[in-house]
Short mmCIF file of C-alpha atoms in Angstrom, two decimals:
data_model
loop_
_atom_site.label_atom_id
_atom_site.label_comp_id
_atom_site.label_asym_id
_atom_site.label_seq_id
_atom_site.Cartn_x
_atom_site.Cartn_y
_atom_site.Cartn_z
CA UNK A 1 -70.45 -40.77 57.72
CA UNK A 2 -67.99 -42.40 55.16
CA UNK A 3 -64.69 -43.37 56.24
CA UNK A 4 -62.20 -40.41 55.26
CA UNK A 5 -59.19 -42.72 54.76
CA UNK A 6 -59.58 -45.39 52.02
CA UNK A 7 -58.19 -48.68 52.42
CA UNK A 8 -57.31 -51.57 49.96
CA UNK A 9 -58.78 -54.35 52.18
CA UNK A 10 -61.21 -54.52 54.95
CA UNK A 11 -61.08 -57.65 57.19
CA UNK A 12 -64.14 -58.53 59.16
CA UNK A 13 -63.03 -60.26 62.33
CA UNK A 14 -59.83 -60.06 64.34
CA UNK A 15 -59.30 -63.79 65.18
CA UNK A 16 -56.02 -65.49 64.28
CA UNK A 17 -57.14 -66.16 60.58
CA UNK A 18 -58.01 -62.38 60.00
CA UNK A 19 -54.77 -61.24 61.64
CA UNK A 20 -52.68 -63.76 59.63
CA UNK A 21 -54.44 -62.57 56.44
CA UNK A 22 -53.87 -58.93 57.44
CA UNK A 23 -50.10 -59.69 58.01
CA UNK A 24 -49.60 -61.22 54.58
CA UNK A 25 -51.70 -58.52 52.71
CA UNK A 26 -49.75 -55.83 54.35
CA UNK A 27 -46.39 -57.66 53.28
CA UNK A 28 -47.45 -57.51 49.87
CA UNK A 29 -47.96 -53.74 49.85
CA UNK A 30 -51.62 -53.41 50.56
CA UNK A 31 -53.35 -51.15 53.14
CA UNK A 32 -55.32 -53.14 55.49
CA UNK A 33 -57.77 -52.38 58.24
CA UNK A 34 -59.08 -55.17 60.69
CA UNK A 35 -62.49 -54.59 62.23
CA UNK A 36 -63.08 -56.57 65.39
CA UNK A 37 -66.32 -56.54 67.44
CA UNK A 38 -64.84 -57.40 70.77
CA UNK A 39 -62.57 -55.09 72.75
CA UNK A 40 -59.52 -57.45 72.32
CA UNK A 41 -58.50 -59.35 68.99
CA UNK A 42 -57.86 -62.90 69.14
CA UNK A 43 -61.16 -64.59 68.38
CA UNK A 44 -61.15 -67.96 69.91
CA UNK A 45 -57.52 -67.78 70.84
CA UNK A 46 -57.59 -65.48 73.59
CA UNK A 47 -56.38 -65.47 77.26
CA UNK A 48 -58.77 -63.93 79.93
CA UNK A 49 -59.05 -63.88 83.70
CA UNK A 50 -62.13 -66.12 84.25
CA UNK A 51 -61.66 -65.91 88.03
CA UNK A 52 -59.83 -63.45 90.32
CA UNK A 53 -56.14 -64.22 89.93
CA UNK A 54 -56.57 -67.03 87.20
CA UNK A 55 -55.92 -66.40 83.75
CA UNK A 56 -56.25 -69.17 81.17
CA UNK A 57 -57.10 -69.92 77.48
CA UNK A 58 -60.91 -69.39 77.46
CA UNK A 59 -61.65 -71.20 74.15
CA UNK A 60 -58.76 -72.66 71.87
CA UNK A 61 -56.24 -74.19 74.25
CA UNK A 62 -53.38 -76.14 72.58
CA UNK A 63 -50.90 -75.67 69.64
CA UNK A 64 -49.93 -78.04 66.67
CA UNK A 65 -51.93 -76.73 63.76
CA UNK A 66 -50.24 -73.39 63.71
CA UNK A 67 -48.10 -73.92 60.69
CA UNK A 68 -44.62 -73.26 60.83
CA UNK A 69 -44.34 -71.13 58.11
CA UNK A 70 -46.75 -68.61 59.84
CA UNK A 71 -44.63 -68.54 62.84
CA UNK A 72 -41.74 -67.73 61.10
CA UNK A 73 -43.17 -65.22 58.50
CA UNK A 74 -45.16 -63.30 61.06
CA UNK A 75 -41.99 -63.28 63.46
CA UNK A 76 -44.07 -64.56 66.36
CA UNK A 77 -41.05 -65.73 68.42
CA UNK A 78 -39.61 -62.32 68.15
CA UNK A 79 -42.93 -60.81 69.43
CA UNK A 80 -42.54 -63.23 72.60
CA UNK A 81 -44.34 -66.39 71.72
CA UNK A 82 -42.93 -69.35 73.28
CA UNK A 83 -44.42 -72.94 72.88
CA UNK A 84 -43.56 -75.65 75.42
CA UNK A 85 -44.20 -79.23 74.31
CA UNK A 86 -46.08 -81.94 76.17
CA UNK A 87 -43.82 -84.32 77.92
CA UNK A 88 -46.63 -86.75 77.72
CA UNK A 89 -49.09 -86.55 74.90
CA UNK A 90 -52.11 -88.03 76.41
CA UNK A 91 -53.16 -89.81 79.75
CA UNK A 92 -56.29 -92.08 80.03
CA UNK A 93 -57.26 -93.14 83.51
CA UNK A 94 -59.11 -96.47 83.41
CA UNK A 95 -59.77 -97.13 87.09
CA UNK A 96 -58.56 -96.38 90.54
CA UNK A 97 -55.50 -98.32 89.82
CA UNK A 98 -54.77 -98.46 86.02
CA UNK A 99 -54.21 -96.10 83.23
CA UNK A 100 -52.80 -96.01 79.77
CA UNK A 101 -50.55 -93.05 78.28
CA UNK A 102 -48.92 -92.16 75.02
CA UNK A 103 -45.19 -91.24 75.77
CA UNK A 104 -42.89 -88.79 74.15
CA UNK A 105 -41.33 -91.40 72.11
CA UNK A 106 -42.33 -94.60 70.11
CA UNK A 107 -40.33 -96.86 72.55
CA UNK A 108 -42.35 -95.40 75.54
CA UNK A 109 -45.70 -95.72 74.01
CA UNK A 110 -44.95 -99.39 73.08
CA UNK A 111 -43.92 -100.25 76.59
CA UNK A 112 -47.32 -98.64 77.84
CA UNK A 113 -49.32 -100.47 75.29
CA UNK A 114 -47.55 -103.72 75.63
CA UNK A 115 -49.10 -103.85 79.37
CA UNK A 116 -52.38 -104.35 77.49
CA UNK A 117 -51.37 -106.08 74.22
CA UNK A 118 -48.19 -107.32 72.87
CA UNK A 119 -49.79 -107.58 69.42
CA UNK A 120 -50.96 -103.90 69.67
CA UNK A 121 -47.57 -102.72 70.82
CA UNK A 122 -45.96 -104.45 67.83
CA UNK A 123 -48.52 -102.83 65.33
CA UNK A 124 -47.50 -99.33 66.57
CA UNK A 125 -44.38 -98.74 64.31
CA UNK A 126 -46.51 -99.52 61.29
CA UNK A 127 -49.55 -97.50 62.41
CA UNK A 128 -47.44 -94.47 63.01
CA UNK A 129 -45.56 -94.86 59.63
CA UNK A 130 -48.97 -95.09 57.84
CA UNK A 131 -50.08 -91.81 59.51
CA UNK A 132 -46.88 -90.13 58.58
CA UNK A 133 -47.32 -91.35 54.76
CA UNK A 134 -50.86 -89.98 54.83
CA UNK A 135 -50.11 -86.93 56.63
CA UNK A 136 -46.97 -86.11 54.52
CA UNK A 137 -49.37 -85.67 51.59
CA UNK A 138 -51.65 -83.18 53.32
CA UNK A 139 -48.63 -81.11 54.71
CA UNK A 140 -47.59 -80.45 51.16
CA UNK A 141 -50.94 -79.07 50.25
CA UNK A 142 -51.61 -76.96 53.37
CA UNK A 143 -50.09 -73.82 51.75
CA UNK A 144 -51.45 -74.21 48.21
CA UNK A 145 -54.58 -72.64 46.94
CA UNK A 146 -56.98 -75.40 46.07
CA UNK A 147 -58.73 -75.31 42.55
CA UNK A 148 -62.14 -73.72 42.31
CA UNK A 149 -64.72 -75.99 41.01
CA UNK A 150 -65.82 -74.69 37.65
CA UNK A 151 -62.93 -72.23 37.57
CA UNK A 152 -60.71 -71.27 34.70
CA UNK A 153 -57.35 -72.42 33.29
CA UNK A 154 -55.38 -71.74 36.48
CA UNK A 155 -57.89 -73.87 38.39
CA UNK A 156 -57.57 -76.68 36.12
CA UNK A 157 -53.81 -76.48 36.34
CA UNK A 158 -54.09 -76.66 40.03
CA UNK A 159 -56.34 -79.62 39.92
CA UNK A 160 -53.79 -81.23 37.45
CA UNK A 161 -50.94 -80.64 39.77
CA UNK A 162 -52.79 -81.93 42.64
CA UNK A 163 -53.93 -85.14 40.88
CA UNK A 164 -50.50 -85.78 39.50
CA UNK A 165 -48.98 -85.56 43.09
CA UNK A 166 -51.49 -88.19 44.23
CA UNK A 167 -50.68 -90.31 41.09
CA UNK A 168 -47.00 -90.36 41.93
CA UNK A 169 -47.52 -91.72 45.39
CA UNK A 170 -46.90 -95.60 46.07
CA UNK A 171 -50.16 -97.62 45.97
CA UNK A 172 -50.06 -98.17 49.73
CA UNK A 173 -49.97 -94.47 50.47
CA UNK A 174 -52.86 -93.99 48.07
CA UNK A 175 -54.73 -96.54 49.72
CA UNK A 176 -54.01 -95.00 53.24
CA UNK A 177 -55.27 -91.53 52.09
CA UNK A 178 -58.51 -93.16 50.59
CA UNK A 179 -59.11 -94.78 53.99
CA UNK A 180 -58.84 -91.63 55.87
CA UNK A 181 -60.93 -89.68 53.40
CA UNK A 182 -63.73 -92.10 53.21
CA UNK A 183 -63.88 -94.25 56.33
CA UNK A 184 -64.62 -93.68 59.93
CA UNK A 185 -61.91 -93.53 62.57
CA UNK A 186 -63.38 -96.47 64.40
CA UNK A 187 -63.44 -98.71 61.51
CA UNK A 188 -59.58 -97.77 60.63
CA UNK A 189 -58.50 -98.28 64.44
CA UNK A 190 -60.53 -101.56 64.50
CA UNK A 191 -58.33 -102.80 61.74
CA UNK A 192 -55.21 -101.91 63.50
CA UNK A 193 -55.75 -102.62 67.17
CA UNK A 194 -57.41 -105.08 69.58
CA UNK A 195 -57.77 -103.37 72.88
CA UNK A 196 -60.37 -100.85 73.76
CA UNK A 197 -58.56 -98.46 75.69
CA UNK A 198 -55.71 -98.18 73.06
CA UNK A 199 -58.18 -97.65 70.20
CA UNK A 200 -60.00 -95.03 72.47
CA UNK A 201 -56.82 -93.16 73.05
CA UNK A 202 -55.97 -92.79 69.44
CA UNK A 203 -59.61 -92.37 68.50
CA UNK A 204 -60.09 -89.34 70.63
CA UNK A 205 -58.26 -87.37 68.04
CA UNK A 206 -61.35 -88.01 65.74
CA UNK A 207 -64.09 -86.73 68.00
CA UNK A 208 -62.38 -83.70 69.75
CA UNK A 209 -64.02 -80.64 68.50
CA UNK A 210 -66.02 -82.68 66.08
CA UNK A 211 -69.75 -83.47 66.88
CA UNK A 212 -69.68 -87.09 65.45
CA UNK A 213 -69.36 -90.52 66.59
CA UNK A 214 -65.72 -92.11 65.99
CA UNK A 215 -67.80 -94.50 63.73
CA UNK A 216 -69.13 -91.56 61.42
CA UNK A 217 -68.03 -91.58 57.85
CA UNK A 218 -65.25 -88.71 57.58
CA UNK A 219 -64.09 -89.12 61.13
CA UNK A 220 -60.94 -90.73 59.84
CA UNK A 221 -59.91 -87.48 58.17
CA UNK A 222 -60.37 -85.70 61.47
CA UNK A 223 -58.09 -88.27 63.26
CA UNK A 224 -55.40 -87.58 60.42
CA UNK A 225 -55.99 -83.91 60.62
CA UNK A 226 -55.00 -83.83 64.39
CA UNK A 227 -51.56 -85.73 63.68
CA UNK A 228 -50.27 -83.60 60.76
CA UNK A 229 -49.45 -80.56 62.92
CA UNK A 230 -46.10 -79.90 64.79
CA UNK A 231 -44.47 -77.96 67.72
CA UNK A 232 -41.19 -76.59 67.77
CA UNK A 233 -40.30 -78.44 64.49
CA UNK A 234 -41.46 -81.78 65.92
CA UNK A 235 -43.95 -83.40 63.88
CA UNK A 236 -47.06 -84.67 65.50
CA UNK A 237 -46.13 -82.94 68.81
CA UNK A 238 -48.81 -80.90 70.70
CA UNK A 239 -47.76 -78.01 72.83
CA UNK A 240 -48.95 -74.94 74.98
CA UNK A 241 -48.27 -71.34 74.42
CA UNK A 242 -46.78 -69.61 77.57
CA UNK A 243 -49.31 -67.09 78.35
CA UNK A 244 -52.11 -68.88 76.90
CA UNK A 245 -53.45 -68.79 73.31
CA UNK A 246 -53.77 -65.07 73.69
CA UNK A 247 -50.14 -65.05 73.33
CA UNK A 248 -50.23 -66.16 69.81
CA UNK A 249 -52.88 -63.63 68.75
CA UNK A 250 -51.19 -60.76 70.57
CA UNK A 251 -47.94 -61.50 68.76
CA UNK A 252 -49.80 -61.53 65.38
CA UNK A 253 -51.29 -58.24 66.37
CA UNK A 254 -48.06 -56.75 67.04
CA UNK A 255 -46.67 -57.80 63.82
CA UNK A 256 -49.59 -56.66 61.92
CA UNK A 257 -49.29 -53.12 63.33
CA UNK A 258 -45.64 -53.15 62.61
CA UNK A 259 -46.46 -53.66 58.92
CA UNK A 260 -48.96 -50.84 59.12
CA UNK A 261 -52.31 -52.63 59.57
CA UNK A 262 -54.92 -50.51 61.35
CA UNK A 263 -56.69 -52.61 63.88
CA UNK A 264 -59.99 -51.25 65.31
CA UNK A 265 -61.66 -52.93 68.15
CA UNK A 266 -65.28 -52.47 69.34
CA UNK A 267 -66.17 -52.29 65.85
CA UNK A 268 -69.09 -54.65 65.18
CA UNK A 269 -70.03 -54.98 61.46
CA UNK A 270 -73.68 -54.97 60.58
CA UNK A 271 -73.58 -55.20 56.83
CA UNK A 272 -71.37 -55.77 53.93
CA UNK A 273 -71.71 -53.27 51.09
CA UNK A 274 -72.14 -54.72 47.68
CA UNK A 275 -71.88 -52.62 44.41
CA UNK A 276 -72.17 -54.21 40.94
CA UNK A 277 -71.88 -57.87 42.35
CA UNK A 278 -68.55 -57.08 44.46
CA UNK A 279 -68.02 -56.31 48.05
CA UNK A 280 -66.93 -52.68 48.29
CA UNK A 281 -67.02 -51.96 52.02
CA UNK A 282 -69.03 -52.29 55.36
CA UNK A 283 -71.39 -50.61 57.57
CA UNK A 284 -70.76 -50.81 61.34
CA UNK A 285 -73.50 -51.09 63.99
CA UNK A 286 -72.93 -47.25 64.77
CA UNK A 287 -73.97 -46.52 61.34
CA UNK A 288 -70.42 -45.48 59.97
CA UNK A 289 -69.43 -46.67 56.67
CA UNK A 290 -65.99 -47.95 55.54
CA UNK A 291 -65.09 -48.46 51.91
CA UNK A 292 -62.33 -50.69 50.40
CA UNK A 293 -61.19 -52.30 47.22
CA UNK A 294 -62.24 -55.57 48.71
CA UNK A 295 -63.50 -57.21 51.81
CA UNK A 296 -61.95 -60.38 53.49
CA UNK A 297 -64.24 -62.12 56.31
CA UNK A 298 -62.69 -63.89 59.16
CA UNK A 299 -66.13 -65.08 60.45
CA UNK A 300 -68.18 -68.46 59.77
CA UNK A 301 -69.76 -68.60 56.30
CA UNK A 302 -73.35 -68.69 57.96
CA UNK A 303 -72.85 -65.47 59.69
CA UNK A 304 -71.25 -63.80 56.54
CA UNK A 305 -73.74 -64.77 54.02
CA UNK A 306 -76.94 -65.17 56.19
CA UNK A 307 -76.31 -62.07 58.23
CA UNK A 308 -74.04 -59.70 56.67
CA UNK A 309 -74.51 -59.86 53.02
CA UNK A 310 -78.01 -59.13 51.79
CA UNK A 311 -79.85 -62.02 50.27
CA UNK A 312 -80.61 -60.27 47.10
CA UNK A 313 -76.94 -60.40 46.25
CA UNK A 314 -76.46 -63.93 46.42
CA UNK A 315 -77.64 -66.78 44.11
CA UNK A 316 -80.63 -68.62 45.52
CA UNK A 317 -79.09 -72.06 45.16
CA UNK A 318 -75.95 -70.90 47.01
CA UNK A 319 -78.05 -69.40 49.90
CA UNK A 320 -79.95 -72.60 50.20
CA UNK A 321 -76.54 -74.71 50.63
CA UNK A 322 -75.39 -72.06 53.25
CA UNK A 323 -78.61 -72.58 55.46
CA UNK A 324 -77.73 -76.15 55.28
CA UNK A 325 -74.15 -75.58 56.13
CA UNK A 326 -73.41 -77.29 59.55
CA UNK A 327 -71.15 -75.24 62.00
CA UNK A 328 -72.56 -76.36 65.36
CA UNK A 329 -70.28 -77.77 68.05
CA UNK A 330 -70.82 -80.55 70.70
CA UNK A 331 -68.25 -79.02 72.79
CA UNK A 332 -68.73 -77.62 76.14
CA UNK A 333 -65.89 -75.60 77.62
CA UNK A 334 -65.31 -74.95 81.50
CA UNK A 335 -62.46 -73.24 83.24
CA UNK A 336 -61.97 -74.07 86.88
CA UNK A 337 -59.95 -72.42 89.47
CA UNK A 338 -58.65 -74.79 91.95
CA UNK A 339 -56.79 -74.58 95.35
CA UNK A 340 -54.52 -77.51 94.47
CA UNK A 341 -53.78 -79.72 91.61
CA UNK A 342 -56.09 -82.60 90.79
CA UNK A 343 -54.70 -86.02 91.91
CA UNK A 344 -55.49 -89.50 90.14
CA UNK A 345 -54.94 -92.72 92.20
CA UNK A 346 -54.04 -94.57 88.92
CA UNK A 347 -51.25 -92.03 88.19
CA UNK A 348 -47.80 -93.90 87.14
CA UNK A 349 -45.69 -94.11 90.63
CA UNK A 350 -42.41 -92.07 90.73
CA UNK A 351 -43.54 -89.65 87.96
CA UNK A 352 -44.73 -86.76 89.96
CA UNK A 353 -47.13 -84.46 88.17
CA UNK A 354 -45.69 -85.60 84.83
CA UNK A 355 -48.96 -86.87 83.62
CA UNK A 356 -50.82 -83.66 84.42
CA UNK A 357 -48.68 -82.08 81.75
CA UNK A 358 -50.74 -84.02 78.97
CA UNK A 359 -54.17 -84.08 77.73
CA UNK A 360 -56.14 -86.03 80.33
CA UNK A 361 -58.80 -88.18 78.50
CA UNK A 362 -61.97 -89.53 80.31
CA UNK A 363 -63.37 -92.04 77.59
CA UNK A 364 -62.42 -95.67 77.92
CA UNK A 365 -63.55 -96.99 74.60
CA UNK A 366 -64.91 -95.99 71.12
CA UNK A 367 -68.22 -97.45 72.20
CA UNK A 368 -68.26 -95.06 75.00
CA UNK A 369 -67.55 -92.22 72.71
CA UNK A 370 -70.37 -93.33 70.26
CA UNK A 371 -72.86 -93.43 73.05
CA UNK A 372 -71.89 -89.85 74.02
CA UNK A 373 -72.74 -88.92 70.74
CA UNK A 374 -76.01 -90.66 70.66
CA UNK A 375 -77.14 -89.19 73.72
CA UNK A 376 -76.08 -85.60 72.59
CA UNK A 377 -77.94 -86.13 69.37
CA UNK A 378 -81.33 -87.40 71.14
CA UNK A 379 -81.22 -85.51 74.46
CA UNK A 380 -78.96 -82.35 73.74
CA UNK A 381 -76.46 -83.63 76.45
CA UNK A 382 -74.18 -86.66 76.92
CA UNK A 383 -75.18 -88.35 80.25
CA UNK A 384 -71.58 -89.77 80.17
CA UNK A 385 -69.64 -87.38 78.17
CA UNK A 386 -66.10 -87.54 76.47
CA UNK A 387 -63.88 -85.24 78.59
CA UNK A 388 -60.41 -83.65 78.16
CA UNK A 389 -58.71 -82.02 81.14
CA UNK A 390 -55.66 -79.72 80.97
CA UNK A 391 -53.87 -78.16 83.85
CA UNK A 392 -52.42 -75.08 82.61
CA UNK A 393 -50.52 -74.21 85.80
CA UNK A 394 -48.19 -77.31 85.20
CA UNK A 395 -47.09 -76.30 81.62
#
């Protein structure tokens, strides 16, 4: 049965991207409907009870890459979103008696790193400055529409603007950006530091959520990507949402509904309708048909083009490339309910549980991380995996 109330835009998927898209479209005056297959919106940013009495972020778990413009434009704080910052960025236990941590300030981190290498401690200010130079370029481009390859005059103009911005950078900044875009994180870190554990603590940002070795080409960009965000206006800072990641998407949903967006849960899309080469609606698994002027998809490209859009509507070369598109993950997430907080015998004395409010990394070197990747590639599971622990009850 056709949907009786036409809308301008149908959004497939009610994750954080779909909800953000809905809010901005509604602000522009469009009639929007979000269709989410689960009983709750949020996608990977949800909070659920995983054991009786224990609620936690069950997928995405920490906040930094949520753009401040979105926080502001979607009135997320007004809808109850509160982000608390990590007092310690990362904590790396090395043995029963030793550890390394990245503090809240450069001076704190230098003092920690200096216990292992004065040379590495002295390199930190220049390393951080290099990250900031390269990261600043990406921050400026985050809210800009990239040019489409083979597009028209508007896309050619966008390409010229982006190229001119890069041309105006100092040569040192251009070299930094080129390194991050083309080299591995391991090669970059090997050029800056001499100590294995220090390189490991920084190199973790290149492999978290990335099924790759820290020496894989392109991992340099992943490292940079994880330092360009901010929390509460502090660049490079990571934080946690009070109430878990679901607090973010629930706040987005409230704003969307305030703007007139219709959100329907339990609505799994089976097929995207295409008329005259344009998406014109969707069919749900229950057989109901929903029409709109256009369709936006907040699902993976493989799911969209290989499952929801019939192959006859797609260019064969495009379909071949989508089939080869890699979107798998090497990450396994486990939520554990404990009777008490974990204890580390190597924890800094006199700091209480401060180190538990950080990301706790179990991977002492880049070589260890690379071996974990080799194992996963060859055997499907790393015998000695790279581990990040978080203790939500302490934040």
